[in-house]
mmCIF file of C-alpha atoms in Angstrom:
data_model
loop_
_atom_site.group_PDB
_atom_site.id
_atom_site.type_symbol
_atom_site.label_atom_id
_atom_site.label_comp_id
_atom_site.label_asym_id
_atom_site.label_seq_id
_atom_site.Cartn_x
_atom_site.Cartn_y
_atom_site.Cartn_z
ATOM 1 C CA MET A 185 -115.020 -1.960 225.707
ATOM 2 C CA ALA A 186 -116.606 -3.675 222.684
ATOM 3 C CA SER A 187 -119.451 -6.105 223.125
ATOM 4 C CA LEU A 188 -119.070 -9.687 221.924
ATOM 5 C CA SER A 189 -121.619 -11.350 219.657
ATOM 6 C CA ILE A 190 -121.967 -15.124 219.311
ATOM 7 C CA TYR A 191 -123.524 -16.824 216.281
ATOM 8 C CA ARG A 192 -124.523 -20.422 215.512
ATOM 9 C CA GLU A 193 -124.495 -21.021 211.762
ATOM 10 C CA THR A 194 -124.507 -23.873 209.202
ATOM 11 C CA ALA A 195 -122.112 -21.915 206.947
ATOM 12 C CA LEU A 196 -119.806 -18.975 207.572
ATOM 13 C CA PRO A 197 -121.670 -15.808 206.432
ATOM 14 C CA GLY A 198 -120.214 -13.777 203.561
ATOM 15 C CA THR A 199 -120.262 -10.627 205.702
ATOM 16 C CA LEU A 200 -118.943 -10.947 209.246
ATOM 17 C CA VAL A 201 -119.544 -8.781 212.304
ATOM 18 C CA ALA A 202 -116.564 -7.383 214.271
ATOM 19 C CA ASN A 203 -115.923 -8.764 217.767
ATOM 20 C CA SER A 204 -117.866 -11.976 217.155
ATOM 21 C CA ILE A 205 -117.550 -15.718 217.568
ATOM 22 C CA TYR A 206 -119.078 -17.948 214.891
ATOM 23 C CA PHE A 207 -119.831 -21.600 215.654
ATOM 24 C CA VAL A 208 -120.372 -23.197 212.260
ATOM 25 C CA ALA A 209 -121.900 -26.695 212.014
ATOM 26 C CA PRO A 210 -121.822 -27.506 208.287
ATOM 27 C CA ALA A 211 -124.992 -29.224 207.062
ATOM 28 C CA ALA A 212 -122.882 -31.992 205.500
ATOM 29 C CA ARG A 213 -121.188 -32.672 208.867
ATOM 30 C CA PRO A 214 -123.661 -31.819 211.620
ATOM 31 C CA ASP A 215 -121.597 -33.547 214.331
ATOM 32 C CA TYR A 216 -118.665 -31.139 213.814
ATOM 33 C CA VAL A 217 -118.302 -27.474 214.715
ATOM 34 C CA GLU A 218 -115.829 -25.024 213.243
ATOM 35 C CA ILE A 219 -114.990 -21.922 215.311
ATOM 36 C CA TYR A 220 -114.181 -18.502 213.859
ATOM 37 C CA VAL A 221 -113.404 -15.320 215.808
ATOM 38 C CA THR A 222 -113.342 -11.771 214.411
ATOM 39 C CA GLY A 223 -111.338 -8.917 215.839
ATOM 40 C CA ASN A 224 -112.185 -5.212 216.228
ATOM 41 C CA ASP A 225 -112.287 -5.157 212.433
ATOM 42 C CA ALA A 226 -114.561 -7.813 210.859
ATOM 43 C CA SER A 227 -111.917 -8.522 208.203
ATOM 44 C CA THR A 228 -109.557 -9.875 210.884
ATOM 45 C CA VAL A 229 -110.674 -13.496 211.256
ATOM 46 C CA LYS A 230 -108.980 -16.283 213.198
ATOM 47 C CA ARG A 231 -110.165 -19.846 213.366
ATOM 48 C CA VAL A 232 -109.528 -22.930 215.447
ATOM 49 C CA ILE A 233 -107.836 -25.660 213.435
ATOM 50 C CA GLY A 234 -110.152 -28.446 212.350
ATOM 51 C CA GLU A 235 -109.984 -32.065 211.273
ATOM 52 C CA GLN A 236 -108.836 -31.214 207.736
ATOM 53 C CA ASP A 237 -106.038 -29.027 209.133
ATOM 54 C CA VAL A 238 -104.856 -31.830 211.407
ATOM 55 C CA GLN A 239 -104.938 -34.317 208.521
ATOM 56 C CA ALA A 240 -102.966 -31.898 206.345
ATOM 57 C CA LEU A 241 -100.309 -31.610 209.100
ATOM 58 C CA ILE A 242 -100.117 -35.397 209.374
ATOM 59 C CA ASN A 243 -99.819 -35.759 205.596
ATOM 60 C CA ALA A 244 -97.097 -33.089 205.464
ATOM 61 C CA SER A 245 -95.098 -34.985 208.106
ATOM 62 C CA GLY A 246 -95.145 -38.161 206.035
ATOM 63 C CA GLY A 247 -97.474 -40.048 208.356
ATOM 64 C CA GLY A 248 -100.782 -39.491 206.607
ATOM 65 C CA GLY A 249 -100.917 -42.659 204.609
ATOM 66 C CA GLY A 250 -101.542 -40.549 201.513
ATOM 67 C CA SER A 251 -98.810 -40.182 198.941
ATOM 68 C CA ALA A 252 -96.113 -40.410 201.618
ATOM 69 C CA ASN A 253 -95.973 -43.934 203.047
ATOM 70 C CA MET A 254 -94.501 -44.609 206.442
ATOM 71 C CA LEU A 255 -93.068 -47.928 205.221
ATOM 72 C CA GLU A 256 -92.154 -48.862 201.678
ATOM 73 C CA ILE A 257 -92.038 -52.570 200.846
ATOM 74 C CA VAL A 258 -89.814 -53.722 197.987
ATOM 75 C CA ASP A 259 -88.765 -57.131 196.674
ATOM 76 C CA ASP A 260 -84.967 -56.850 196.799
ATOM 77 C CA MET A 261 -81.957 -54.593 197.342
ATOM 78 C CA ALA A 262 -81.955 -53.447 193.702
ATOM 79 C CA ALA A 263 -85.518 -52.181 194.139
ATOM 80 C CA ARG A 264 -84.501 -50.387 197.349
ATOM 81 C CA ASP A 265 -81.544 -48.752 195.624
ATOM 82 C CA ALA A 266 -83.811 -47.642 192.749
ATOM 83 C CA LEU A 267 -85.930 -45.582 195.164
ATOM 84 C CA SER A 268 -85.361 -41.832 195.240
ATOM 85 C CA PRO A 269 -86.880 -40.781 198.567
ATOM 86 C CA ALA A 270 -87.106 -37.047 199.177
ATOM 87 C CA THR A 271 -87.743 -37.513 202.909
ATOM 88 C CA ASN A 272 -86.718 -39.913 205.653
ATOM 89 C CA VAL A 273 -88.355 -43.286 205.038
ATOM 90 C CA LEU A 274 -88.354 -46.893 206.234
ATOM 91 C CA VAL A 275 -88.048 -49.645 203.640
ATOM 92 C CA LEU A 276 -88.694 -53.349 204.162
ATOM 93 C CA VAL A 277 -86.655 -55.366 201.666
ATOM 94 C CA LEU A 278 -88.239 -58.816 201.372
ATOM 95 C CA ASP A 279 -85.057 -60.458 200.012
ATOM 96 C CA ALA A 280 -82.076 -58.581 201.436
ATOM 97 C CA SER A 281 -79.548 -61.351 200.790
ATOM 98 C CA ALA A 282 -77.608 -59.042 198.425
ATOM 99 C CA ASP A 283 -76.583 -57.129 201.583
ATOM 100 C CA GLU A 284 -73.363 -58.801 202.772
ATOM 101 C CA THR A 285 -74.542 -58.533 206.390
ATOM 102 C CA VAL A 286 -77.758 -60.471 205.682
ATOM 103 C CA THR A 287 -77.419 -64.236 205.198
ATOM 104 C CA SER A 288 -81.009 -64.706 204.042
ATOM 105 C CA GLY A 289 -84.487 -63.237 204.338
ATOM 106 C CA ALA A 290 -85.798 -59.745 204.824
ATOM 107 C CA ALA A 291 -84.285 -56.628 206.397
ATOM 108 C CA THR A 292 -85.558 -53.158 207.233
ATOM 109 C CA TYR A 293 -83.591 -50.039 206.330
ATOM 110 C CA ALA A 294 -83.967 -46.386 207.335
ATOM 111 C CA TYR A 295 -83.153 -43.756 204.729
ATOM 112 C CA ARG A 296 -81.730 -40.466 206.024
ATOM 113 C CA ALA A 297 -82.598 -37.791 203.485
ATOM 114 C CA ASN A 298 -80.119 -35.131 204.657
ATOM 115 C CA THR A 299 -77.152 -37.477 204.046
ATOM 116 C CA SER A 300 -78.707 -39.724 201.354
ATOM 117 C CA THR A 301 -77.669 -42.824 203.324
ATOM 118 C CA TRP A 302 -79.281 -46.151 204.231
ATOM 119 C CA LYS A 303 -78.947 -47.770 207.661
ATOM 120 C CA LYS A 304 -80.038 -51.336 208.381
ATOM 121 C CA ILE A 305 -82.168 -51.337 211.528
ATOM 122 C CA SER A 306 -83.384 -54.951 211.643
ATOM 123 C CA GLU A 307 -83.328 -58.216 209.802
ATOM 124 C CA ALA A 308 -85.766 -61.104 209.723
ATOM 125 C CA GLU A 309 -83.190 -63.880 209.961
ATOM 126 C CA SER A 310 -82.673 -63.013 213.632
ATOM 127 C CA MET A 311 -86.367 -63.584 214.374
ATOM 128 C CA ASP A 312 -85.920 -67.376 214.560
ATOM 129 C CA VAL A 313 -82.382 -67.563 215.896
ATOM 130 C CA VAL A 314 -81.586 -70.582 218.054
ATOM 131 C CA LEU A 315 -78.372 -69.979 219.974
ATOM 132 C CA THR A 316 -76.034 -72.820 220.877
ATOM 133 C CA TRP A 317 -73.101 -72.733 223.263
ATOM 134 C CA ALA A 318 -70.707 -73.667 220.443
ATOM 135 C CA ASN A 319 -71.736 -70.615 218.381
ATOM 136 C CA LEU A 320 -71.403 -67.979 221.127
ATOM 137 C CA GLN A 321 -68.524 -65.533 220.822
ATOM 138 C CA ASP A 322 -66.435 -64.434 223.826
ATOM 139 C CA LYS A 323 -67.981 -67.119 226.040
ATOM 140 C CA PRO A 324 -66.338 -68.419 229.240
ATOM 141 C CA THR A 325 -63.762 -71.171 228.839
ATOM 142 C CA SER A 326 -65.679 -73.381 231.286
ATOM 143 C CA SER A 327 -68.037 -75.945 229.858
ATOM 144 C CA VAL A 328 -71.798 -75.692 230.274
ATOM 145 C CA ALA A 329 -71.672 -78.642 232.719
ATOM 146 C CA GLU A 330 -68.954 -76.929 234.812
ATOM 147 C CA ILE A 331 -70.938 -73.677 234.973
ATOM 148 C CA ASP A 332 -74.125 -75.565 235.904
ATOM 149 C CA ASP A 333 -72.230 -77.457 238.613
ATOM 150 C CA ALA A 334 -70.757 -74.252 240.064
ATOM 151 C CA ALA A 335 -74.178 -72.592 240.055
ATOM 152 C CA SER A 336 -75.765 -75.516 241.879
ATOM 153 C CA LYS A 337 -73.059 -75.326 244.605
ATOM 154 C CA ARG A 338 -73.143 -71.594 245.114
ATOM 155 C CA HIS A 339 -74.732 -71.948 248.597
ATOM 156 C CA SER A 340 -74.290 -75.605 249.251
ATOM 157 C CA HIS A 341 -72.393 -76.290 252.515
ATOM 158 C CA ALA A 342 -72.928 -79.240 254.829
ATOM 159 C CA ASN A 343 -72.474 -76.885 257.805
ATOM 160 C CA LYS A 344 -74.407 -73.866 256.403
ATOM 161 C CA THR A 345 -76.485 -73.516 259.582
ATOM 162 C CA GLN A 346 -73.327 -73.160 261.703
ATOM 163 C CA LEU A 347 -71.627 -70.855 259.174
ATOM 164 C CA ASP A 348 -74.627 -68.530 259.193
ATOM 165 C CA LYS A 349 -74.105 -68.002 262.961
ATOM 166 C CA ILE A 350 -70.657 -66.435 262.415
ATOM 167 C CA ASP A 351 -70.717 -62.608 262.640
ATOM 168 C CA GLU A 352 -68.930 -59.761 264.466
ATOM 169 C CA ASP A 353 -69.872 -57.328 267.213
ATOM 170 C CA ALA A 354 -69.624 -53.499 267.204
ATOM 171 C CA ASN A 355 -65.940 -53.721 268.288
ATOM 172 C CA GLY A 356 -65.009 -55.978 265.390
ATOM 173 C CA ASN A 357 -64.746 -59.118 267.548
ATOM 174 C CA MET A 358 -65.878 -62.363 265.993
ATOM 175 C CA THR A 359 -69.128 -63.694 267.431
ATOM 176 C CA TYR A 360 -70.880 -67.020 267.140
ATOM 177 C CA GLY A 361 -74.626 -66.993 267.574
ATOM 178 C CA GLY A 362 -74.400 -63.352 268.723
ATOM 179 C CA VAL A 363 -71.858 -63.934 271.569
ATOM 180 C CA LEU A 364 -68.086 -64.101 271.816
ATOM 181 C CA PRO A 365 -66.835 -67.650 271.181
ATOM 182 C CA VAL A 366 -66.108 -69.827 274.175
ATOM 183 C CA THR A 367 -62.622 -71.313 274.287
ATOM 184 C CA GLY A 368 -61.964 -74.944 274.992
ATOM 185 C CA TRP A 369 -60.281 -74.206 278.357
ATOM 186 C CA GLY A 370 -62.250 -75.368 281.328
ATOM 187 C CA SER A 371 -60.227 -73.342 283.805
ATOM 188 C CA SER A 372 -57.564 -70.666 283.922
ATOM 189 C CA ASN A 373 -56.005 -71.189 287.363
ATOM 190 C CA TRP A 374 -52.336 -70.759 286.549
#
């Protein structure tokens, strides 16, 4: 079984020792530590990914804020159509009124690179929409006043207290206040 050596360095040495762990705190970045591990042969070196590696992965995915923006902003539809994105991208078009589905204002589009297609995912004109009953589609035929009246009467009964006492027993017989109703007969002598 090989022994394991551990080193604390400010730079990775030019010649490494087999079966070792190197903790490297670069002088320019003393608050960070890079970790390198050698195998049975000193030329076999593995390292733990660092901040620059993570940033490179983010940049490669299009989310690094470098040359690949997460959101492009253009003035109009012609400017959007002039783009030649190589990857999936979101584009905010400040004046999307050239899109027949946009009456006025801005809209956001997603570009799908594998099919070279644009899909509208939102539009600004709906941000300040004020709905009126007259402009609703597929609404009930009742008027607003009729619906409000029906809603206000949904549990309004002059005799609600008495109606709430009506129930049934385990045999399916109607009960009133938890007992079988009493008939109006005062006697049953015949």
